[in-house]
Each structure stands twice: as C-alpha cells, then as structure tokens.
PDB file of C-alpha atoms (C1' of nucleotides) in Angstrom:
ATOM      1  CA  MET U   1      -6.436  71.368  37.131  1.00 83.00           C
ATOM      2  CA  ARG U   2      -6.942  74.104  34.575  1.00 91.00           C
ATOM      3  CA  THR U   3      -9.059  73.379  31.502  1.00 96.00           C
ATOM      4  CA  LEU U   4      -7.210  74.123  28.278  1.00 98.00           C
ATOM      5  CA  PRO U   5      -8.404  77.409  26.710  1.00 98.00           C
ATOM      6  CA  ARG U   6      -9.917  77.768  23.240  1.00 98.00           C
ATOM      7  CA  SER U   7      -6.667  79.312  22.043  1.00 98.00           C
ATOM      8  CA  PHE U   8      -4.888  75.998  22.590  1.00 98.00           C
ATOM      9  CA  TYR U   9      -7.036  74.385  19.894  1.00 98.00           C
ATOM     10  CA  THR U  10      -7.344  77.139  17.293  1.00 98.00           C
ATOM     11  CA  ARG U  11      -3.768  76.751  16.085  1.00 98.00           C
ATOM     12  CA  ASN U  12      -1.717  74.791  13.562  1.00 98.00           C
ATOM     13  CA  THR U  13      -3.017  71.232  13.713  1.00 98.00           C
ATOM     14  CA  LEU U  14       0.395  69.554  13.629  1.00 98.00           C
ATOM     15  CA  ILE U  15       1.491  71.614  16.632  1.00 98.00           C
ATOM     16  CA  VAL U  16      -1.720  70.835  18.518  1.00 98.00           C
ATOM     17  CA  ALA U  17      -1.362  67.108  17.715  1.00 98.00           C
ATOM     18  CA  LYS U  18       2.109  67.080  19.277  1.00 98.00           C
ATOM     19  CA  GLU U  19       1.153  69.234  22.246  1.00 98.00           C
ATOM     20  CA  LEU U  20      -1.856  67.059  23.017  1.00 98.00           C
ATOM     21  CA  LEU U  21       0.586  64.356  24.109  1.00 98.00           C
ATOM     22  CA  GLY U  22       0.727  64.392  27.911  1.00 98.00           C
ATOM     23  CA  LYS U  23      -2.544  66.310  28.287  1.00 98.00           C
ATOM     24  CA  ILE U  24      -5.366  64.726  30.282  1.00 98.00           C
ATOM     25  CA  LEU U  25      -8.716  63.823  28.748  1.00 98.00           C
ATOM     26  CA  VAL U  26     -11.491  63.996  31.333  1.00 98.00           C
ATOM     27  CA  ARG U  27     -15.123  62.965  31.109  1.00 97.00           C
ATOM     28  CA  LYS U  28     -17.661  63.342  33.905  1.00 95.00           C
ATOM     29  CA  ILE U  29     -20.521  60.874  33.897  1.00 91.00           C
ATOM     30  CA  GLY U  30     -22.810  61.138  36.878  1.00 88.00           C
ATOM     31  CA  LYS U  31     -20.657  60.639  39.959  1.00 89.00           C
ATOM     32  CA  SER U  32     -17.835  59.048  38.008  1.00 92.00           C
ATOM     33  CA  GLN U  33     -14.866  60.743  36.475  1.00 96.00           C
ATOM     34  CA  LEU U  34     -12.977  59.110  33.635  1.00 97.00           C
ATOM     35  CA  ALA U  35      -9.490  60.387  32.885  1.00 97.00           C
ATOM     36  CA  GLY U  36      -6.471  59.379  30.838  1.00 97.00           C
ATOM     37  CA  ILE U  37      -3.175  60.839  29.690  1.00 97.00           C
ATOM     38  CA  ILE U  38      -3.084  61.241  25.918  1.00 98.00           C
ATOM     39  CA  VAL U  39      -0.154  59.205  24.597  1.00 97.00           C
ATOM     40  CA  GLU U  40      -0.885  58.896  20.859  1.00 97.00           C
ATOM     41  CA  THR U  41      -2.495  61.191  18.243  1.00 98.00           C
ATOM     42  CA  GLU U  42      -2.869  61.609  14.482  1.00 97.00           C
ATOM     43  CA  ALA U  43      -3.363  64.885  12.604  1.00 98.00           C
ATOM     44  CA  TYR U  44      -5.849  65.283   9.724  1.00 98.00           C
ATOM     45  CA  LEU U  45      -5.524  68.473   7.710  1.00 97.00           C
ATOM     46  CA  HIS U  46      -7.796  70.395   5.329  1.00 93.00           C
ATOM     47  CA  ASN U  47      -5.992  69.570   2.082  1.00 92.00           C
ATOM     48  CA  ASP U  48      -5.369  66.005   3.175  1.00 95.00           C
ATOM     49  CA  PRO U  49      -6.969  63.218   1.085  1.00 94.00           C
ATOM     50  CA  ALA U  50      -7.058  60.972   4.158  1.00 95.00           C
ATOM     51  CA  SER U  51      -9.206  63.462   6.076  1.00 97.00           C
ATOM     52  CA  HIS U  52     -12.981  63.237   6.318  1.00 97.00           C
ATOM     53  CA  SER U  53     -13.070  66.957   5.541  1.00 96.00           C
ATOM     54  CA  TYR U  54     -11.264  66.557   2.202  1.00 95.00           C
ATOM     55  CA  ARG U  55     -14.446  66.534   0.101  1.00 93.00           C
ATOM     56  CA  GLY U  56     -16.025  69.450   1.875  1.00 94.00           C
ATOM     57  CA  ILE U  57     -18.806  69.867   4.395  1.00 95.00           C
ATOM     58  CA  THR U  58     -21.301  67.031   4.809  1.00 95.00           C
ATOM     59  CA  GLU U  59     -23.842  66.206   7.481  1.00 93.00           C
ATOM     60  CA  ARG U  60     -21.312  63.951   9.202  1.00 95.00           C
ATOM     61  CA  THR U  61     -18.254  66.195   8.950  1.00 97.00           C
ATOM     62  CA  LYS U  62     -19.792  69.592   9.679  1.00 96.00           C
ATOM     63  CA  VAL U  63     -18.453  69.396  13.242  1.00 97.00           C
ATOM     64  CA  MET U  64     -14.917  69.289  11.831  1.00 97.00           C
ATOM     65  CA  PHE U  65     -15.577  72.617  10.152  1.00 97.00           C
ATOM     66  CA  GLY U  66     -16.719  74.240  13.370  1.00 97.00           C
ATOM     67  CA  ASN U  67     -14.429  76.186  15.706  1.00 97.00           C
ATOM     68  CA  GLY U  68     -11.503  74.418  17.395  1.00 98.00           C
ATOM     69  CA  GLY U  69     -12.020  72.878  20.809  1.00 98.00           C
ATOM     70  CA  HIS U  70     -14.975  70.657  19.939  1.00 98.00           C
ATOM     71  CA  LEU U  71     -15.218  66.878  19.883  1.00 98.00           C
ATOM     72  CA  TYR U  72     -15.795  65.067  16.547  1.00 98.00           C
ATOM     73  CA  VAL U  73     -16.894  61.455  16.927  1.00 98.00           C
ATOM     74  CA  TYR U  74     -17.632  59.238  13.919  1.00 97.00           C
ATOM     75  CA  PHE U  75     -18.762  55.683  13.408  1.00 97.00           C
ATOM     76  CA  THR U  76     -16.761  53.233  11.280  1.00 96.00           C
ATOM     77  CA  TYR U  77     -16.393  49.574  10.276  1.00 95.00           C
ATOM     78  CA  GLY U  78     -20.013  49.029  11.222  1.00 94.00           C
ATOM     79  CA  MET U  79     -19.146  48.725  14.903  1.00 94.00           C
ATOM     80  CA  HIS U  80     -16.585  51.245  16.101  1.00 96.00           C
ATOM     81  CA  HIS U  81     -16.441  54.873  17.114  1.00 97.00           C
ATOM     82  CA  CYS U  82     -13.388  57.144  16.976  1.00 97.00           C
ATOM     83  CA  ALA U  83     -12.925  60.460  18.791  1.00 98.00           C
ATOM     84  CA  ASN U  84     -11.195  63.530  17.388  1.00 98.00           C
ATOM     85  CA  ILE U  85     -10.369  66.992  18.677  1.00 98.00           C
ATOM     86  CA  VAL U  86     -11.309  69.747  16.216  1.00 98.00           C
ATOM     87  CA  THR U  87      -8.530  72.286  15.650  1.00 98.00           C
ATOM     88  CA  GLN U  88      -8.086  75.610  13.851  1.00 97.00           C
ATOM     89  CA  LYS U  89     -10.717  78.316  13.477  1.00 97.00           C
ATOM     90  CA  GLU U  90     -14.203  77.808  12.148  1.00 96.00           C
ATOM     91  CA  GLY U  91     -14.372  76.790   8.472  1.00 95.00           C
ATOM     92  CA  ARG U  92     -10.965  75.116   8.235  1.00 96.00           C
ATOM     93  CA  GLY U  93     -11.907  71.457   8.693  1.00 97.00           C
ATOM     94  CA  GLU U  94      -8.949  70.034  10.609  1.00 98.00           C
ATOM     95  CA  ALA U  95      -8.810  67.668  13.583  1.00 98.00           C
ATOM     96  CA  VAL U  96      -6.621  65.384  15.655  1.00 98.00           C
ATOM     97  CA  LEU U  97      -7.604  61.733  16.110  1.00 98.00           C
ATOM     98  CA  LEU U  98      -7.069  60.486  19.664  1.00 98.00           C
ATOM     99  CA  ARG U  99      -5.450  57.079  19.155  1.00 97.00           C
ATOM    100  CA  ALA U 100      -4.523  56.100  22.705  1.00 97.00           C
ATOM    101  CA  VAL U 101      -4.551  57.266  26.321  1.00 97.00           C
ATOM    102  CA  GLU U 102      -3.101  55.892  29.537  1.00 95.00           C
ATOM    103  CA  PRO U 103      -5.979  55.418  32.005  1.00 95.00           C
ATOM    104  CA  ILE U 104      -5.572  57.242  35.324  1.00 94.00           C
ATOM    105  CA  ASP U 105      -9.061  57.548  36.763  1.00 95.00           C
ATOM    106  CA  GLY U 106     -12.392  55.724  36.474  1.00 95.00           C
ATOM    107  CA  ILE U 107     -10.685  52.535  35.374  1.00 93.00           C
ATOM    108  CA  ASP U 108     -13.481  50.374  36.758  1.00 91.00           C
ATOM    109  CA  VAL U 109     -16.018  52.247  34.635  1.00 93.00           C
ATOM    110  CA  MET U 110     -13.789  51.934  31.568  1.00 93.00           C
ATOM    111  CA  MET U 111     -13.556  48.190  32.073  1.00 91.00           C
ATOM    112  CA  LYS U 112     -17.296  48.006  32.416  1.00 91.00           C
ATOM    113  CA  ASN U 113     -17.747  50.007  29.216  1.00 93.00           C
ATOM    114  CA  ARG U 114     -15.293  47.755  27.393  1.00 90.00           C
ATOM    115  CA  SER U 115     -16.183  44.308  28.644  1.00 74.00           C
ATOM    116  CA  GLY U 116     -19.346  44.597  30.655  1.00 51.00           C
ATOM    117  CA  ARG U 117     -17.403  43.331  33.627  1.00 39.00           C
ATOM    118  CA  ASN U 118     -16.383  45.326  36.646  1.00 37.00           C
ATOM    119  CA  GLU U 119     -13.212  43.668  37.795  1.00 39.00           C
ATOM    120  CA  ILE U 120     -10.221  45.834  38.599  1.00 40.00           C
ATOM    121  CA  ASN U 121      -7.654  43.118  38.066  1.00 41.00           C
ATOM    122  CA  ASN U 122      -9.089  41.699  34.910  1.00 46.00           C
ATOM    123  CA  ASP U 123      -5.991  40.081  33.314  1.00 46.00           C
ATOM    124  CA  ARG U 124      -7.398  40.836  29.922  1.00 46.00           C
ATOM    125  CA  HIS U 125      -6.483  44.477  30.432  1.00 48.00           C
ATOM    126  CA  LEU U 126      -3.032  43.959  31.940  1.00 46.00           C
ATOM    127  CA  SER U 127       0.337  43.747  30.212  1.00 46.00           C
ATOM    128  CA  ASP U 128       2.971  41.274  31.377  1.00 42.00           C
ATOM    129  CA  THR U 129       4.467  44.062  33.480  1.00 41.00           C
ATOM    130  CA  GLY U 130       1.123  44.563  35.183  1.00 41.00           C
ATOM    131  CA  HIS U 131       0.206  47.779  33.380  1.00 48.00           C
ATOM    132  CA  LEU U 132      -3.204  48.457  31.912  1.00 68.00           C
ATOM    133  CA  LYS U 133      -3.086  47.872  28.219  1.00 71.00           C
ATOM    134  CA  ASN U 134      -6.135  46.657  26.356  1.00 86.00           C
ATOM    135  CA  LEU U 135      -8.396  49.366  27.712  1.00 92.00           C
ATOM    136  CA  THR U 136      -7.515  52.449  25.695  1.00 95.00           C
ATOM    137  CA  ASN U 137      -4.612  51.551  23.370  1.00 95.00           C
ATOM    138  CA  GLY U 138      -6.457  52.197  20.118  1.00 96.00           C
ATOM    139  CA  PRO U 139      -8.896  54.821  18.824  1.00 97.00           C
ATOM    140  CA  ALA U 140     -12.025  52.644  18.976  1.00 96.00           C
ATOM    141  CA  LYS U 141     -11.053  51.164  22.340  1.00 96.00           C
ATOM    142  CA  LEU U 142     -10.575  54.555  23.918  1.00 97.00           C
ATOM    143  CA  ALA U 143     -13.888  55.800  22.509  1.00 97.00           C
ATOM    144  CA  GLN U 144     -15.579  52.718  23.948  1.00 96.00           C
ATOM    145  CA  SER U 145     -13.882  53.058  27.349  1.00 96.00           C
ATOM    146  CA  PHE U 146     -14.963  56.685  27.615  1.00 97.00           C
ATOM    147  CA  GLY U 147     -18.451  55.875  26.325  1.00 96.00           C
ATOM    148  CA  LEU U 148     -18.094  58.205  23.357  1.00 97.00           C
ATOM    149  CA  SER U 149     -20.512  57.871  20.427  1.00 96.00           C
ATOM    150  CA  ARG U 150     -22.072  60.220  17.915  1.00 95.00           C
ATOM    151  CA  ASN U 151     -24.195  61.635  20.721  1.00 95.00           C
ATOM    152  CA  GLU U 152     -21.019  63.254  21.996  1.00 96.00           C
ATOM    153  CA  SER U 153     -19.945  64.578  18.589  1.00 97.00           C
ATOM    154  CA  GLY U 154     -19.989  68.366  18.665  1.00 97.00           C
ATOM    155  CA  THR U 155     -19.429  68.619  22.420  1.00 97.00           C
ATOM    156  CA  ASP U 156     -17.636  71.832  23.353  1.00 98.00           C
ATOM    157  CA  LEU U 157     -14.477  70.997  25.304  1.00 98.00           C
ATOM    158  CA  LEU U 158     -14.792  74.278  27.185  1.00 97.00           C
ATOM    159  CA  GLU U 159     -17.900  73.091  28.921  1.00 94.00           C
ATOM    160  CA  ASN U 160     -17.380  70.866  31.926  1.00 91.00           C
ATOM    161  CA  LYS U 161     -18.620  67.472  30.703  1.00 95.00           C
ATOM    162  CA  ILE U 162     -15.735  66.458  28.467  1.00 97.00           C
ATOM    163  CA  TYR U 163     -12.573  68.521  28.567  1.00 98.00           C
ATOM    164  CA  LEU U 164      -8.778  68.524  28.595  1.00 98.00           C
ATOM    165  CA  THR U 165      -6.361  69.730  31.242  1.00 98.00           C
ATOM    166  CA  GLU U 166      -2.634  70.265  31.509  1.00 96.00           C
ATOM    167  CA  GLY U 167      -1.044  66.962  32.377  1.00 96.00           C
ATOM    168  CA  ILE U 168       2.564  65.888  32.229  1.00 96.00           C
ATOM    169  CA  ALA U 169       5.375  67.632  30.367  1.00 96.00           C
ATOM    170  CA  VAL U 170       6.617  65.538  27.465  1.00 97.00           C
ATOM    171  CA  PRO U 171      10.169  66.370  26.304  1.00 97.00           C
ATOM    172  CA  LYS U 172      10.512  66.746  22.544  1.00 95.00           C
ATOM    173  CA  SER U 173      13.019  63.901  22.550  1.00 97.00           C
ATOM    174  CA  GLN U 174      10.269  61.551  23.753  1.00 97.00           C
ATOM    175  CA  ILE U 175       7.883  62.356  20.889  1.00 98.00           C
ATOM    176  CA  ILE U 176       8.019  59.964  17.939  1.00 96.00           C
ATOM    177  CA  SER U 177       6.659  61.192  14.599  1.00 96.00           C
ATOM    178  CA  THR U 178       5.699  58.532  12.074  1.00 95.00           C
ATOM    179  CA  THR U 179       3.176  57.554   9.413  1.00 94.00           C
ATOM    180  CA  ARG U 180      -0.549  57.273  10.074  1.00 95.00           C
ATOM    181  CA  ILE U 181      -2.414  54.011  10.393  1.00 94.00           C
ATOM    182  CA  GLY U 182      -5.352  52.521   8.491  1.00 92.00           C
ATOM    183  CA  ILE U 183      -5.365  54.866   5.479  1.00 93.00           C
ATOM    184  CA  ASN U 184      -4.634  54.291   1.773  1.00 89.00           C
ATOM    185  CA  VAL U 185      -3.851  57.841   0.699  1.00 92.00           C
ATOM    186  CA  ALA U 186      -1.277  60.408   1.827  1.00 93.00           C
ATOM    187  CA  THR U 187       0.537  57.520   3.469  1.00 92.00           C
ATOM    188  CA  GLU U 188       3.858  59.374   3.303  1.00 93.00           C
ATOM    189  CA  LYS U 189       2.852  62.068   5.801  1.00 94.00           C
ATOM    190  CA  LYS U 190       4.380  61.522   9.230  1.00 96.00           C
ATOM    191  CA  TRP U 191       1.441  62.907  11.135  1.00 97.00           C
ATOM    192  CA  ARG U 192       1.117  60.262  13.817  1.00 97.00           C
ATOM    193  CA  PHE U 193       2.677  61.182  17.146  1.00 97.00           C
ATOM    194  CA  TYR U 194       3.211  59.127  20.260  1.00 97.00           C
ATOM    195  CA  ILE U 195       5.166  59.109  23.504  1.00 97.00           C
ATOM    196  CA  LYS U 196       8.200  56.867  23.190  1.00 95.00           C
ATOM    197  CA  GLY U 197       8.050  53.716  25.277  1.00 91.00           C
ATOM    198  CA  ASN U 198       4.553  54.216  26.686  1.00 93.00           C
ATOM    199  CA  VAL U 199       2.807  50.877  27.289  1.00 90.00           C
ATOM    200  CA  CYS U 200      -0.580  52.219  26.224  1.00 93.00           C
ATOM    201  CA  VAL U 201       0.449  53.221  22.697  1.00 94.00           C
ATOM    202  CA  SER U 202      -1.235  51.145  19.964  1.00 91.00           C
ATOM    203  CA  LYS U 203       0.831  48.415  18.349  1.00 74.00           C
ATOM    204  CA  PRO U 204       2.064  49.113  14.766  1.00 66.00           C
TER     205      PRO U 204
ATOM    206  C1'  DT S   1     -31.978  54.703  -4.719  1.00 91.39           C
ATOM    207  C1'  DC S   2     -27.922  51.821  -4.610  1.00 91.39           C
ATOM    208  C1'  DC S   3     -23.502  50.012  -3.224  1.00 91.39           C
ATOM    209  C1'  DA S   4     -18.414  49.852  -2.102  1.00 91.39           C
ATOM    210  C1'  DC S   5     -15.737  50.679   1.621  1.00 91.39           C
ATOM    211  C1'  DG S   6     -13.699  52.373   5.966  1.00 91.39           C
ATOM    212  C1'  DA S   7      -8.767  57.094  10.634  1.00 91.39           C
ATOM    213  C1'  DT S   8     -10.652  48.966  13.619  1.00 91.39           C
ATOM    214  C1'  DC S   9     -10.819  45.145  16.847  1.00 91.39           C
ATOM    215  C1'  DG S  10     -10.679  40.580  18.474  1.00 91.39           C
ATOM    216  C1'  DG S  11     -10.612  35.887  17.756  1.00 91.39           C
ATOM    217  C1'  DC S  12      -8.619  32.154  15.479  1.00 91.39           C
ATOM    218  C1'  DT S  13      -4.669  29.679  13.108  1.00 91.39           C
TER     219       DT S  13
ATOM    220  C1'  DG K   1      -0.457  36.831  10.787  1.00 91.39           C
ATOM    221  C1'  DC K   2      -4.998  36.814   8.843  1.00 91.39           C
ATOM    222  C1'  DC K   3      -9.808  37.312   8.453  1.00 91.39           C
ATOM    223  C1'  DG K   4     -14.700  38.211   9.498  1.00 91.39           C
ATOM    224  C1'  DA K   5     -17.982  41.294  11.616  1.00 91.39           C
ATOM    225  C1'  DT K   6     -21.299  44.976  10.451  1.00 91.39           C
ATOM    226  C1'  DC K   7     -23.572  49.476   8.934  1.00 91.39           C
ATOM    227  C1'  DG K   8     -23.284  54.608   8.287  1.00 91.39           C
ATOM    228  C1'  DT K   9     -21.698  57.527   4.812  1.00 91.39           C
ATOM    229  C1'  DG K  10     -21.323  59.745   0.538  1.00 91.39           C
ATOM    230  C1'  DG K  11     -20.385  59.426  -4.384  1.00 91.39           C
ATOM    231  C1'  DA K  12     -22.262  57.580  -8.448  1.00 91.39           C
ATOM    232  C1'  DG K  13     -26.171  56.669 -11.353  1.00 91.39           C
TER     233       DG K  13
END
DNA sequence: TCCACGATCGGCT
DNA sequence: GCCGATCGTGGAG
C-alpha cells in the first residue's frame, strides 16, 4: 500500500489529526512487520500551553520543530514513552499524539514487547468479545508494543522503517471530537479524536 | 546545580 | 476508584 506523502503531514494539525484516523502505522523490524489501524489521536498546536513546544525549542522538543512527517517520541512518568507525528512545515512546532491503534499485523511481536510472553491467545489482551484490547489502547502501550523509544525520535516517516499508509475510510459521522487527556491546561480544547465504537480506543 | 512534575499504566481495594 | 512507580526534562536559583 502507498506510503503517505510529505504533503499529507505539512498541513493544518487539526485536519491531520482527524485524517490520521483509519490510516495504518507500519514498522519493520528485521523479518517482522508490525501494523495497526490508528483509531485515536490528539492534536498539540504551537500556541497551545499543553504542548511540549509551547516554551520554544529545547533539546528534547527540537524534533517537533522539524518538518512534518517525522516521528517525535518522548519519555514520561519515569517509565513510559509516547509517540507523536510531527505536522506542519519546519519551525512550527506542532504534532499529533498517537493514543491508540487496532493491531492488524505482528501481534505476536507486540505481545512479546508488552509482556515478554509470546502467546497469541493471551487472555490479558482480549476483551470479553474476543477482540485485542490491552495491547495498544493507550499512548504508552502502543509505543511499547511497537518498540518505540527515544532512539526512534526523529525518524523520517518517508523512509521505509516506520511509515504510514492509506488504510480504511472513516466517515465523518464516525469521528468523535472531545477533550484531551492527562493535561492541566487548555483543557477546553476538543482536540482528541477517535473512531466511534472501536474496541481499541482508550477508556476515558 | 537542584527539584517539582508529567500528553500514563497496572495493580490493588 | 485510587495510588504508587520512577526518572528525564526544563525552569528556577
């Protein structure tokens, strides 16, 4: 499937955040391929007090100020990583946090990354309807499943290691827009987007 | 230098 | 529903 072009990313961040829903995140590691349909995102803008870029360029956030179409991974809470897609043109400092994906390929590797075990039918990762749930339904979980850490921060999504492709069409009526999670400022902005009814969306 | 805190998760009650 | 884990980051001093 076709890799999304640079021009997909270098646009209005709120539009990109919505259009990322339904796209497929792919990572190649050795012989394995990990893939998941993006089902939940959050936008972080340049004049947004909740954004890491709000106070300007730092060593950590310089990737956010690079050109759109790069990966920005940061470390938080002393034990978690979160993955973002940089948007807009160079110098802007905007990104979209990937909050949840629905696993479609490399599920055994994801389970291994998450739990150290390699069991396809590990109940821990199944919902009561038998769907995968605890694997990638949260920003730190998805980063862990895909093995993303600060080593991957700055990766160009137009190279063939980590990239996005066209996935499923998501009708506008299926996109829910609501407030972001885990922040104490700009809490009124409805910049979290998810696909209505998807089992892999994070809880709140 | 130092220190308060975070775009969270999982386990326990 | 609540709480502890755990440390990089960046603003203050």
